[in-house]
Amino acid sequence: GAVPDLARGFALPPVMLRLRCPLLVMGAGRDLVIPPAEAPRLCHAAGDLGTLVWYPHAGHALYDVLPEWTADAARWLAAATDDGAPLSWAGPDKDSTQSRPPGTEDVEPDDA
């Protein structure tokens, strides 16, 4: 059908070649809509501009960790817009949040 064909042709990593600003990628270990491996793949494609925050027990759109991801995103955004200074975000606040998903040792870590 048309939707599966469209989905197969949709990929963001090639767009990363044109990226000129910091990118926050949030991944969920229990996402049933987008394969969890896509988050680290996208972040890796963004290179030094990418920051990956991993929620191992969250599902698609992170509805079950809404307070955590909104706080993490606000802190990251504040660091990313700090008068043009290089991004110096210390990472997520929660101990249950990992900076990268398990099983992605072949993906380079971000600079968060």
Coordinates of C-alpha atoms in Angstrom, one line a residue:
G1 CA 0.0 0.0 0.0
A2 CA 0.9 3.7 -0.2
V3 CA 1.6 4.2 3.5
P4 CA 4.2 1.4 3.8
D5 CA 5.8 2.5 0.6
L6 CA 6.0 6.1 1.9
A7 CA 7.4 4.9 5.3
R8 CA 10.2 2.9 3.6
G9 CA 11.3 6.0 1.6
F10 CA 11.2 8.3 4.7
A11 CA 14.6 8.7 6.4
L12 CA 16.0 11.6 8.3
P13 CA 19.7 10.7 8.5
P14 CA 20.5 12.1 5.0
V15 CA 18.9 15.4 6.0
M16 CA 21.5 15.7 8.8
L17 CA 24.1 16.7 6.2
R18 CA 22.4 20.1 6.0
L19 CA 22.0 20.5 9.8
R20 CA 23.6 23.7 11.2
C21 CA 22.1 23.8 14.7
P22 CA 22.1 21.6 17.7
L23 CA 19.6 18.7 17.6
L24 CA 18.0 17.0 20.6
V25 CA 17.0 13.4 19.8
M26 CA 14.8 11.6 22.4
G27 CA 14.6 7.8 22.1
A28 CA 12.2 5.4 23.8
G29 CA 13.1 1.8 24.5
R30 CA 9.5 0.6 24.2
D31 CA 8.5 2.6 21.2
L32 CA 6.1 0.4 19.1
V33 CA 5.7 3.0 16.3
I34 CA 9.3 3.9 15.4
P35 CA 12.0 1.2 16.0
P36 CA 14.1 2.3 19.1
A37 CA 17.3 1.9 17.1
E38 CA 16.3 4.9 14.9
A39 CA 17.0 7.4 17.7
P40 CA 20.7 6.6 18.1
R41 CA 21.0 6.3 14.3
L42 CA 19.6 9.8 13.8
C43 CA 21.8 11.3 16.6
H44 CA 24.9 9.6 15.2
A45 CA 24.1 11.1 11.7
A46 CA 23.9 14.6 13.3
G47 CA 27.5 14.2 14.5
D48 CA 28.7 16.7 17.0
L49 CA 25.4 18.6 16.7
G50 CA 23.4 15.7 18.0
T51 CA 22.5 14.9 21.6
L52 CA 20.7 11.7 22.5
V53 CA 18.5 11.3 25.6
W54 CA 17.3 7.7 26.1
Y55 CA 14.2 6.7 28.1
P56 CA 14.5 2.9 28.3
H57 CA 11.1 2.2 29.7
A58 CA 9.1 4.8 27.7
G59 CA 6.9 4.3 24.7
H60 CA 6.2 6.3 21.6
A61 CA 5.9 10.1 22.1
L62 CA 7.2 9.7 25.7
Y63 CA 3.7 10.2 27.2
D64 CA 4.6 8.0 30.2
V65 CA 7.6 10.2 31.1
L66 CA 6.1 13.6 30.2
P67 CA 7.5 15.5 33.2
E68 CA 11.0 14.1 32.7
W69 CA 11.3 14.7 29.0
T70 CA 9.9 18.2 29.2
A71 CA 12.3 19.1 32.0
D72 CA 15.2 17.5 30.1
A73 CA 14.2 19.4 26.9
A74 CA 13.9 22.7 28.7
R75 CA 17.4 22.3 30.2
W76 CA 18.9 21.3 26.9
L77 CA 17.2 24.2 25.1
A78 CA 18.5 26.6 27.7
A79 CA 22.0 25.3 27.2
A80 CA 21.7 25.3 23.4
T81 CA 20.5 28.9 23.3
D82 CA 23.0 30.3 25.8
D83 CA 24.2 33.4 23.8
G84 CA 25.7 31.3 21.0
A85 CA 28.1 29.5 23.4
P86 CA 29.0 25.9 22.6
L87 CA 26.4 23.5 23.9
S88 CA 27.5 22.4 27.4
W89 CA 24.5 20.4 28.6
A90 CA 25.2 18.2 31.6
G91 CA 22.6 15.6 30.5
P92 CA 19.3 14.4 31.9
D93 CA 18.5 14.8 35.5
K94 CA 16.9 11.4 36.3
D95 CA 19.0 8.4 37.2
S96 CA 16.6 6.2 35.3
T97 CA 17.4 8.0 32.0
Q98 CA 20.4 6.8 30.2
S99 CA 22.3 8.9 27.7
R100 CA 22.3 6.1 25.2
P101 CA 20.4 2.9 24.7
P102 CA 21.9 -0.5 25.5
G103 CA 23.2 -2.4 22.6
T104 CA 24.4 0.7 20.6
E105 CA 28.1 0.3 21.3
D106 CA 28.8 0.8 17.6
V107 CA 27.1 4.2 17.7
E108 CA 29.5 7.0 18.7
P109 CA 28.5 8.7 22.0
D110 CA 27.3 12.3 21.8
D111 CA 29.0 15.2 23.5
A112 CA 26.3 15.8 26.0

